[in-house]
Coordinates of C-alpha atoms in Angstrom, one line a residue:
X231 CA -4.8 16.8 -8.6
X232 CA -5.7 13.0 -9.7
X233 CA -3.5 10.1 -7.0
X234 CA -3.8 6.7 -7.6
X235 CA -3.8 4.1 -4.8
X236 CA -3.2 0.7 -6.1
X237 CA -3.7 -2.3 -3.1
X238 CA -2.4 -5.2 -3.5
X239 CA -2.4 -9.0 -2.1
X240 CA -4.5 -10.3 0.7
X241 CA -7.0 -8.5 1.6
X242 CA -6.9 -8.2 5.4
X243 CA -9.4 -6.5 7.7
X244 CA -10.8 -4.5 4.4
X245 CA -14.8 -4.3 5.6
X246 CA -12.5 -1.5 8.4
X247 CA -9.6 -0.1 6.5
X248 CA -11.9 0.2 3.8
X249 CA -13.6 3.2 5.6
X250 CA -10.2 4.9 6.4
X251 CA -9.3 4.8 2.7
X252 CA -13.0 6.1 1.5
X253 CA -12.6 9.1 3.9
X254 CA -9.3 9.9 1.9
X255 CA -11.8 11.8 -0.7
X256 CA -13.4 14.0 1.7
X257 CA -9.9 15.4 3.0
X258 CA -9.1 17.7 0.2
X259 CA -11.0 19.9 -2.3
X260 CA -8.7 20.0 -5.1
X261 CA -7.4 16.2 -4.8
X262 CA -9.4 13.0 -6.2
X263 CA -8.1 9.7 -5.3
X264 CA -8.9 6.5 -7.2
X265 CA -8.4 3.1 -6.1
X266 CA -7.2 0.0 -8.1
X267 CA -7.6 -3.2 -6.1
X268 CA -6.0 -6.8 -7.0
X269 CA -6.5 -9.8 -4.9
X270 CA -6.7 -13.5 -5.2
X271 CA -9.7 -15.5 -6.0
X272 CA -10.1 -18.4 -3.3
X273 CA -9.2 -16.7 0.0
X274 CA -12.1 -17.4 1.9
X275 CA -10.2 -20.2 4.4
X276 CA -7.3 -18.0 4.2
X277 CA -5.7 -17.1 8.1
X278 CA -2.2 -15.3 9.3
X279 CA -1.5 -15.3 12.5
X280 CA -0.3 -11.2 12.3
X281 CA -2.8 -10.2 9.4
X282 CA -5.8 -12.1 10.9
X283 CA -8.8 -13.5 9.0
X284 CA -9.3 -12.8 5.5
X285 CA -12.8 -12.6 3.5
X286 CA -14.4 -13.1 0.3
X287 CA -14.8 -9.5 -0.2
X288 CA -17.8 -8.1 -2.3
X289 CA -16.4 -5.4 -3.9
X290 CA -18.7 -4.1 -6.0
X291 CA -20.1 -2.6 -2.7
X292 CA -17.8 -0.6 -2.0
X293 CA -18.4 2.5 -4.7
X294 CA -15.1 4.4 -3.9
X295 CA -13.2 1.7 -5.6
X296 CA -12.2 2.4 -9.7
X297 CA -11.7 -0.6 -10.9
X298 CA -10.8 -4.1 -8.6
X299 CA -10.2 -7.6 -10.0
X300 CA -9.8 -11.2 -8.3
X301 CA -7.0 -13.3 -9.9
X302 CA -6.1 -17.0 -10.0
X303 CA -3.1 -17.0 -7.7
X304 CA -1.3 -19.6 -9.4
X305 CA -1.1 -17.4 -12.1
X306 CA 2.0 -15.9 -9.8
X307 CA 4.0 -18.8 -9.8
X308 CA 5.9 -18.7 -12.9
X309 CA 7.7 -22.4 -12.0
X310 CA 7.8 -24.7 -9.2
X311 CA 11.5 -23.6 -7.8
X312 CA 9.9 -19.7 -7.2
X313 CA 9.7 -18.0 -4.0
X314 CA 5.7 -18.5 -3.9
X315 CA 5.0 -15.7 -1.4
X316 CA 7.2 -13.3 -2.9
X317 CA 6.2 -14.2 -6.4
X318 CA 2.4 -13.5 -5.4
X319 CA 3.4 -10.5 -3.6
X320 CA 5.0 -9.1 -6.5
X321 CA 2.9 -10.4 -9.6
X322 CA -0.2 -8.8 -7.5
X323 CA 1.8 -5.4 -7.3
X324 CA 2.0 -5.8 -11.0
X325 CA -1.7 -6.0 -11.3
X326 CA -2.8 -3.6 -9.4
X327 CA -0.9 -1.2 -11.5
X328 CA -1.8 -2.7 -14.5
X329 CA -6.1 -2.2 -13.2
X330 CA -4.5 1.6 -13.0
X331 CA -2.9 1.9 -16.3
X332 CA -6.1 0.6 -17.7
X333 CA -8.0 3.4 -16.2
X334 CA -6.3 5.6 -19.2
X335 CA -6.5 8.6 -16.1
X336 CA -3.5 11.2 -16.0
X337 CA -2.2 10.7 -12.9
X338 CA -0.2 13.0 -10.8
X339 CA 1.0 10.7 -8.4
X340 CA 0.6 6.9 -7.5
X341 CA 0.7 5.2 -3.9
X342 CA 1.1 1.1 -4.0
X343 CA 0.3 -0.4 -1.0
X344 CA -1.8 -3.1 1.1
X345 CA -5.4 -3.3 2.8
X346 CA -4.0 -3.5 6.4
X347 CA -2.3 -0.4 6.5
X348 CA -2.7 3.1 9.3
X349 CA -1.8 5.9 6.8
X350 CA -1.8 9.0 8.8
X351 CA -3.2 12.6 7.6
X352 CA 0.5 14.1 8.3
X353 CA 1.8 11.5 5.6
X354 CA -1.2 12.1 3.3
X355 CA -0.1 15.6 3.0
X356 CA 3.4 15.5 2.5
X357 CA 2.2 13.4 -1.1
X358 CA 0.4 16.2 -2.0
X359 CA 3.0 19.0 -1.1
X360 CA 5.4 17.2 -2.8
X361 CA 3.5 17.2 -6.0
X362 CA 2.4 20.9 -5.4
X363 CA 5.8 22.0 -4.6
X364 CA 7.5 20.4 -7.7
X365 CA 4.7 20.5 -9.8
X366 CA 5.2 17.2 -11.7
X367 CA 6.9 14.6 -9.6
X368 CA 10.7 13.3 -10.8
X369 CA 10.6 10.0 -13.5
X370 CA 13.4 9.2 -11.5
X371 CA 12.7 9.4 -7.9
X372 CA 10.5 6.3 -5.5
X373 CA 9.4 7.8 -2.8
X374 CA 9.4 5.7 0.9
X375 CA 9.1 6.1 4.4
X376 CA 12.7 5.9 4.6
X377 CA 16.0 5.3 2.4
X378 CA 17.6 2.3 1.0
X379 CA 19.5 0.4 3.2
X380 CA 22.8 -1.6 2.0
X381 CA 23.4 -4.7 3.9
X382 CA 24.7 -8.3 2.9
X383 CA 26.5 -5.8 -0.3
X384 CA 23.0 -5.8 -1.5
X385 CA 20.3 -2.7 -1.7
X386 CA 17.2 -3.4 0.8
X387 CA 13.7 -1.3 0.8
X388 CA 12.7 -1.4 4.3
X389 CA 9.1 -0.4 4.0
X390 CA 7.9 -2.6 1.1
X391 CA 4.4 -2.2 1.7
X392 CA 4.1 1.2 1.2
X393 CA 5.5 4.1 -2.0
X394 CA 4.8 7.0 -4.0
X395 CA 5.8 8.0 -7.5
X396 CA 5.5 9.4 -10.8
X397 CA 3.4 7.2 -13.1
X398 CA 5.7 6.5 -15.2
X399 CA 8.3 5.3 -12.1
X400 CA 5.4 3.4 -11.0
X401 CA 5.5 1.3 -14.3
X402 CA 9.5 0.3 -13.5
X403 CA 9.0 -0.7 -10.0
X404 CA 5.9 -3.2 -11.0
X405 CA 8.1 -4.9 -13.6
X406 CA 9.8 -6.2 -10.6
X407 CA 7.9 -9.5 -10.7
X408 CA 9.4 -10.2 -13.9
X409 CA 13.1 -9.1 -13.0
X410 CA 13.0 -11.6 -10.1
X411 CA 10.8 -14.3 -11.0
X412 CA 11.2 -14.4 -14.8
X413 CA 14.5 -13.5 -16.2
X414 CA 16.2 -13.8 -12.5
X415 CA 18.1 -10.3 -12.5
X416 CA 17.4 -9.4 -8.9
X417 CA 16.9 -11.3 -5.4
X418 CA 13.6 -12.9 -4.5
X419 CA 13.8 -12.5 -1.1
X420 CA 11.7 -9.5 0.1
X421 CA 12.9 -6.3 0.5
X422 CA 16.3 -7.2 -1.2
X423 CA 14.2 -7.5 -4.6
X424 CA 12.4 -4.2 -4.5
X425 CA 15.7 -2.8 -3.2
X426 CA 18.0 -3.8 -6.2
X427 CA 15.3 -3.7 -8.7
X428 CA 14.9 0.0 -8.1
X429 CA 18.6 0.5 -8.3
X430 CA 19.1 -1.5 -11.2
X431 CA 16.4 0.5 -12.9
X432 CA 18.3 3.6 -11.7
X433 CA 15.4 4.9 -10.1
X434 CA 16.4 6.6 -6.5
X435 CA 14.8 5.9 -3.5
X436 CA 13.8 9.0 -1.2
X437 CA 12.3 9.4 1.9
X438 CA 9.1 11.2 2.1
X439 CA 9.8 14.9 3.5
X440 CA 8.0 15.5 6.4
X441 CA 6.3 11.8 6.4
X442 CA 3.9 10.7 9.3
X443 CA 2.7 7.7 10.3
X444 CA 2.4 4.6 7.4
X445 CA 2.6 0.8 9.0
X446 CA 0.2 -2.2 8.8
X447 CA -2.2 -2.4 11.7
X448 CA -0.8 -5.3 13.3
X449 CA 2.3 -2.9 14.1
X450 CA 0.8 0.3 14.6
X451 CA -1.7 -0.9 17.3
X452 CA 0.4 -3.5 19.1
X453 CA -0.8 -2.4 22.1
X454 CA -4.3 -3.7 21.2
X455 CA -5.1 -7.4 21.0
X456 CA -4.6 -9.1 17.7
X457 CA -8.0 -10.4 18.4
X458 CA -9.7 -7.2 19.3
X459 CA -7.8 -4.8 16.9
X460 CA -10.3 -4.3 13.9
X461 CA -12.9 -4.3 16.1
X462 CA -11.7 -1.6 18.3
X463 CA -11.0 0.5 15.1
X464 CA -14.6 -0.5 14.1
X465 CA -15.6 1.0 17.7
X466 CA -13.7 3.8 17.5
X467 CA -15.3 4.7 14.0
X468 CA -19.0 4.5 15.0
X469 CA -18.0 6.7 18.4
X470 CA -16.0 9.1 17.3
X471 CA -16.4 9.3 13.0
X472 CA -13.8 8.8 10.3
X473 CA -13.1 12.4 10.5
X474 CA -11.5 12.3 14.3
X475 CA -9.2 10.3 12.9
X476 CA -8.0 12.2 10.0
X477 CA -7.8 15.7 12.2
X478 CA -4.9 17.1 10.7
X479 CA -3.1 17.5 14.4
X480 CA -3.9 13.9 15.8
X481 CA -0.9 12.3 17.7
X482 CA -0.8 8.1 17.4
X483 CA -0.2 8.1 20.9
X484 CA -3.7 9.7 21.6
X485 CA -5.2 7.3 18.8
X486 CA -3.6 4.0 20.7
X487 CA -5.2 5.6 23.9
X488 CA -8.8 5.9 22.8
X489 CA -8.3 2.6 21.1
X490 CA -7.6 0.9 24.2
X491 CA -10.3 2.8 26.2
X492 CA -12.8 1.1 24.2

Protein backbone atom coordinates (compact mmCIF):
# COMPACT_ATOMS: atom_id res chain seq x y z
CA UNK A 1 0.00 0.00 0.00
CA UNK A 2 1.68 3.38 -1.39
CA UNK A 3 -0.10 6.94 0.80
CA UNK A 4 0.87 10.11 -0.11
CA UNK A 5 1.25 13.01 2.40
CA UNK A 6 1.35 16.32 0.64
CA UNK A 7 2.23 19.51 3.31
CA UNK A 8 1.60 22.48 2.51
CA UNK A 9 2.27 26.34 3.49
CA UNK A 10 4.32 27.58 6.30
CA UNK A 11 6.43 25.46 7.66
CA UNK A 12 6.04 25.70 11.44
CA UNK A 13 8.00 23.85 14.14
CA UNK A 14 9.15 21.17 11.19
CA UNK A 15 12.98 20.41 12.75
CA UNK A 16 9.93 18.42 15.60
CA UNK A 17 6.98 17.37 13.63
CA UNK A 18 9.38 16.32 11.12
CA UNK A 19 10.31 13.28 13.39
CA UNK A 20 6.61 12.43 14.07
CA UNK A 21 5.97 12.22 10.34
CA UNK A 22 9.38 10.10 9.63
CA UNK A 23 8.33 7.50 12.30
CA UNK A 24 5.01 7.14 10.08
CA UNK A 25 7.28 4.49 7.94
CA UNK A 26 8.27 2.36 10.70
CA UNK A 27 4.52 1.77 11.81
CA UNK A 28 3.47 -0.60 9.24
CA UNK A 29 5.06 -3.46 7.15
CA UNK A 30 2.93 -3.47 4.16
CA UNK A 31 2.45 0.58 3.91
CA UNK A 32 5.02 3.12 2.35
CA UNK A 33 4.37 6.67 2.86
CA UNK A 34 5.89 9.49 0.68
CA UNK A 35 5.96 12.99 1.38
CA UNK A 36 5.59 16.00 -1.03
CA UNK A 37 6.47 19.24 0.57
CA UNK A 38 5.65 22.96 -0.77
CA UNK A 39 6.58 26.09 1.04
CA UNK A 40 7.49 29.58 0.36
CA UNK A 41 10.94 30.91 -0.40
CA UNK A 42 11.62 33.93 1.97
CA UNK A 43 10.26 32.84 5.34
CA UNK A 44 13.10 33.26 7.41
CA UNK A 45 11.58 36.63 9.49
CA UNK A 46 8.36 35.02 9.27
CA UNK A 47 6.42 34.91 13.03
CA UNK A 48 2.53 33.96 14.14
CA UNK A 49 1.64 34.44 17.26
CA UNK A 50 -0.33 30.64 17.32
CA UNK A 51 2.06 28.83 14.83
CA UNK A 52 5.29 30.37 16.37
CA UNK A 53 8.68 30.91 14.62
CA UNK A 54 9.22 29.70 11.23
CA UNK A 55 12.73 28.64 9.55
CA UNK A 56 14.58 28.42 6.53
CA UNK A 57 14.31 24.77 6.45
CA UNK A 58 17.13 22.62 4.75
CA UNK A 59 15.35 20.03 3.32
CA UNK A 60 17.47 18.11 1.61
CA UNK A 61 18.37 16.74 5.18
CA UNK A 62 15.67 15.35 5.84
CA UNK A 63 15.83 11.87 3.58
CA UNK A 64 12.14 10.77 4.20
CA UNK A 65 10.90 13.57 2.16
CA UNK A 66 10.05 12.55 -1.92
CA UNK A 67 10.24 15.45 -3.53
CA UNK A 68 9.96 19.24 -1.66
CA UNK A 69 10.13 22.65 -3.46
CA UNK A 70 10.31 26.40 -2.17
CA UNK A 71 8.05 28.83 -4.24
CA UNK A 72 7.92 32.57 -4.84
CA UNK A 73 4.87 33.34 -2.76
CA UNK A 74 3.69 36.07 -4.94
CA UNK A 75 3.19 33.57 -7.38
CA UNK A 76 -0.27 33.04 -5.24
CA UNK A 77 -1.58 36.21 -5.67
CA UNK A 78 -3.35 36.09 -8.97
CA UNK A 79 -4.41 40.15 -8.60
CA UNK A 80 -4.25 42.70 -6.04
CA UNK A 81 -8.13 42.51 -4.85
CA UNK A 82 -7.43 38.51 -3.76
CA UNK A 83 -7.72 37.20 -0.32
CA UNK A 84 -3.74 36.91 0.01
CA UNK A 85 -3.80 34.34 2.83
CA UNK A 86 -6.26 32.28 1.44
CA UNK A 87 -4.90 32.58 -2.01
CA UNK A 88 -1.37 31.26 -0.62
CA UNK A 89 -3.08 28.74 1.42
CA UNK A 90 -4.75 27.31 -1.48
CA UNK A 91 -2.23 27.79 -4.50
CA UNK A 92 0.37 25.95 -2.02
CA UNK A 93 -2.26 23.02 -1.65
CA UNK A 94 -2.10 22.99 -5.33
CA UNK A 95 1.53 22.52 -5.39
CA UNK A 96 2.06 20.17 -3.15
CA UNK A 97 -0.18 17.97 -5.08
CA UNK A 98 1.22 18.90 -8.14
CA UNK A 99 5.23 17.74 -6.44
CA UNK A 100 2.89 14.32 -5.97
CA UNK A 101 1.50 13.90 -9.37
CA UNK A 102 4.97 14.50 -10.65
CA UNK A 103 6.20 11.51 -8.61
CA UNK A 104 4.34 9.34 -11.49
CA UNK A 105 3.72 6.72 -8.16
CA UNK A 106 0.24 4.81 -8.04
CA UNK A 107 -1.15 5.87 -5.16
CA UNK A 108 -3.65 4.29 -2.95
CA UNK A 109 -4.52 7.03 -0.93
CA UNK A 110 -3.41 10.81 -0.41
CA UNK A 111 -3.48 12.89 3.00
CA UNK A 112 -2.98 16.97 2.36
CA UNK A 113 -2.12 18.62 5.29
CA UNK A 114 0.26 21.08 7.22
CA UNK A 115 3.76 20.80 9.22
CA UNK A 116 2.16 21.75 12.65
CA UNK A 117 -0.06 19.01 12.93
CA UNK A 118 -0.52 15.90 16.08
CA UNK A 119 -1.86 13.04 13.89
CA UNK A 120 -2.53 10.22 16.17
CA UNK A 121 -1.82 6.29 15.50
CA UNK A 122 -5.74 5.69 16.04
CA UNK A 123 -6.32 8.11 12.90
CA UNK A 124 -3.40 6.65 10.98
CA UNK A 125 -5.14 3.44 11.01
CA UNK A 126 -8.54 4.11 10.15
CA UNK A 127 -6.70 5.56 6.47
CA UNK A 128 -5.42 2.39 6.01
CA UNK A 129 -8.61 0.21 7.04
CA UNK A 130 -10.50 2.24 4.88
CA UNK A 131 -8.35 1.48 1.92
CA UNK A 132 -8.11 -2.29 3.04
CA UNK A 133 -11.71 -2.59 3.59
CA UNK A 134 -12.81 -1.16 0.27
CA UNK A 135 -9.98 -1.99 -1.60
CA UNK A 136 -9.73 1.10 -3.87
CA UNK A 137 -11.01 4.18 -2.25
CA UNK A 138 -14.34 6.02 -3.85
CA UNK A 139 -13.43 8.89 -6.85
CA UNK A 140 -16.13 10.46 -5.28
CA UNK A 141 -15.76 10.60 -1.57
CA UNK A 142 -13.18 13.42 0.60
CA UNK A 143 -12.50 12.09 3.61
CA UNK A 144 -12.35 14.63 6.99
CA UNK A 145 -12.39 14.60 10.52
CA UNK A 146 -15.88 15.52 10.46
CA UNK A 147 -18.88 16.40 7.93
CA UNK A 148 -19.70 19.47 6.08
CA UNK A 149 -21.42 21.92 7.86
CA UNK A 150 -24.12 24.38 6.16
CA UNK A 151 -24.27 27.67 7.64
CA UNK A 152 -24.76 31.34 6.25
CA UNK A 153 -26.84 28.91 3.18
CA UNK A 154 -23.33 28.04 2.30
CA UNK A 155 -21.22 24.56 2.63
CA UNK A 156 -18.20 24.93 5.30
CA UNK A 157 -15.24 22.17 5.77
CA UNK A 158 -14.48 22.57 9.33
CA UNK A 159 -11.10 20.86 9.49
CA UNK A 160 -9.31 22.48 6.42
CA UNK A 161 -5.96 21.45 7.42
CA UNK A 162 -6.33 18.06 7.30
CA UNK A 163 -8.01 15.13 4.35
CA UNK A 164 -7.78 11.87 2.68
CA UNK A 165 -8.80 10.66 -0.71
CA UNK A 166 -8.49 8.90 -3.83
CA UNK A 167 -5.87 10.36 -6.20
CA UNK A 168 -7.89 11.21 -8.56
CA UNK A 169 -10.35 13.24 -5.82
CA UNK A 170 -7.24 14.65 -4.62
CA UNK A 171 -6.75 16.35 -8.18
CA UNK A 172 -10.44 18.14 -7.85
CA UNK A 173 -10.01 19.45 -4.38
CA UNK A 174 -6.45 21.18 -5.38
CA UNK A 175 -8.10 22.94 -8.32
CA UNK A 176 -9.74 24.96 -5.64
CA UNK A 177 -7.20 27.79 -5.97
CA UNK A 178 -8.28 28.28 -9.31
CA UNK A 179 -12.19 28.10 -8.62
CA UNK A 180 -11.83 30.83 -6.07
CA UNK A 181 -9.09 32.95 -7.03
CA UNK A 182 -9.17 32.69 -10.77
CA UNK A 183 -12.48 32.22 -12.36
CA UNK A 184 -14.39 33.30 -8.92
CA UNK A 185 -16.95 30.18 -8.67
CA UNK A 186 -16.60 29.63 -4.93
CA UNK A 187 -16.05 31.79 -1.64
CA UNK A 188 -12.51 32.87 -0.65
CA UNK A 189 -12.97 32.93 2.74
CA UNK A 190 -11.59 29.71 4.44
CA UNK A 191 -13.49 26.88 5.07
CA UNK A 192 -16.43 28.20 3.02
CA UNK A 193 -14.11 27.71 -0.25
CA UNK A 194 -13.08 24.19 0.39
CA UNK A 195 -16.64 23.53 1.49
CA UNK A 196 -18.47 24.58 -1.71
CA UNK A 197 -15.68 23.68 -3.94
CA UNK A 198 -16.08 20.12 -2.97
CA UNK A 199 -19.74 20.26 -3.42
CA UNK A 200 -19.72 21.98 -6.60
CA UNK A 201 -17.36 19.36 -7.81
CA UNK A 202 -19.86 16.75 -6.46
CA UNK A 203 -17.40 15.19 -4.45
CA UNK A 204 -18.89 14.17 -0.86
CA UNK A 205 -17.45 14.92 2.19
CA UNK A 206 -17.22 12.00 4.94
CA UNK A 207 -16.03 11.70 8.10
CA UNK A 208 -13.24 9.35 8.80
CA UNK A 209 -14.74 5.99 10.51
CA UNK A 210 -13.24 5.41 13.62
CA UNK A 211 -10.92 8.72 13.37
CA UNK A 212 -8.55 9.77 16.38
CA UNK A 213 -6.79 12.54 17.09
CA UNK A 214 -5.76 15.12 13.93
CA UNK A 215 -5.25 19.03 15.09
CA UNK A 216 -2.38 21.57 14.84
CA UNK A 217 -0.18 21.64 17.85
CA UNK A 218 -1.03 24.95 19.01
CA UNK A 219 -4.61 23.22 19.80
CA UNK A 220 -3.80 19.92 20.76
CA UNK A 221 -1.31 20.97 23.49
CA UNK A 222 -2.92 24.07 24.82
CA UNK A 223 -2.18 23.18 28.05
CA UNK A 224 1.55 23.67 27.28
CA UNK A 225 3.05 27.08 26.85
CA UNK A 226 3.14 28.45 23.29
CA UNK A 227 6.62 29.19 24.18
CA UNK A 228 7.66 25.82 25.53
CA UNK A 229 5.43 23.56 23.28
CA UNK A 230 7.98 22.31 20.51
CA UNK A 231 10.39 21.99 22.95
CA UNK A 232 8.57 19.92 25.34
CA UNK A 233 7.71 17.60 22.27
CA UNK A 234 11.50 17.71 21.50
CA UNK A 235 11.90 16.53 25.29
CA UNK A 236 9.50 14.13 25.23
CA UNK A 237 11.11 12.57 22.05
CA UNK A 238 14.75 12.22 23.28
CA UNK A 239 13.07 10.64 26.84
CA UNK A 240 10.73 8.58 25.82
CA UNK A 241 11.39 7.72 21.64
CA UNK A 242 9.11 8.44 18.70
CA UNK A 243 7.71 5.03 19.23
CA UNK A 244 5.90 5.90 22.78
CA UNK A 245 4.12 8.09 21.03
CA UNK A 246 2.84 6.14 18.27
CA UNK A 247 1.81 3.01 20.73
CA UNK A 248 -1.28 2.03 19.20
CA UNK A 249 -3.36 2.37 22.77
CA UNK A 250 -1.90 5.88 23.82
CA UNK A 251 -4.67 8.29 25.26
CA UNK A 252 -3.95 12.38 24.46
CA UNK A 253 -4.77 12.86 27.95
CA UNK A 254 -1.70 10.80 29.04
CA UNK A 255 0.48 12.47 26.20
CA UNK A 256 -0.58 16.21 27.59
CA UNK A 257 0.43 14.75 31.02
CA UNK A 258 3.97 13.63 30.28
CA UNK A 259 4.26 16.80 28.26
CA UNK A 260 3.68 18.88 31.06
CA UNK A 261 5.82 16.77 33.49
CA UNK A 262 8.75 17.73 31.54
Amino acid sequence: MKIAVCISGRMSGFDVTSKLFEHWNSIYDNVEFYFFISTWKDVSSEYSETRGPVEDWDFSKYKFITKYEKVDINDAWASEKCLKVSACYSYSLYRAQQLRRECKEEFDGVIQTRSDMFIDRQTLDSLINLIDKQGELSKKIFYSPSNLRYEDKRFMLIHDYFGFAHPKVMDIYSLMYFDAHIINLVPTAFHYMNGTHLVNRNIQVICIPGVGLTSVIPQTFKEIHKWRMYDAISSLIEKRGVEWIFYKKRKIEELIKELKSL
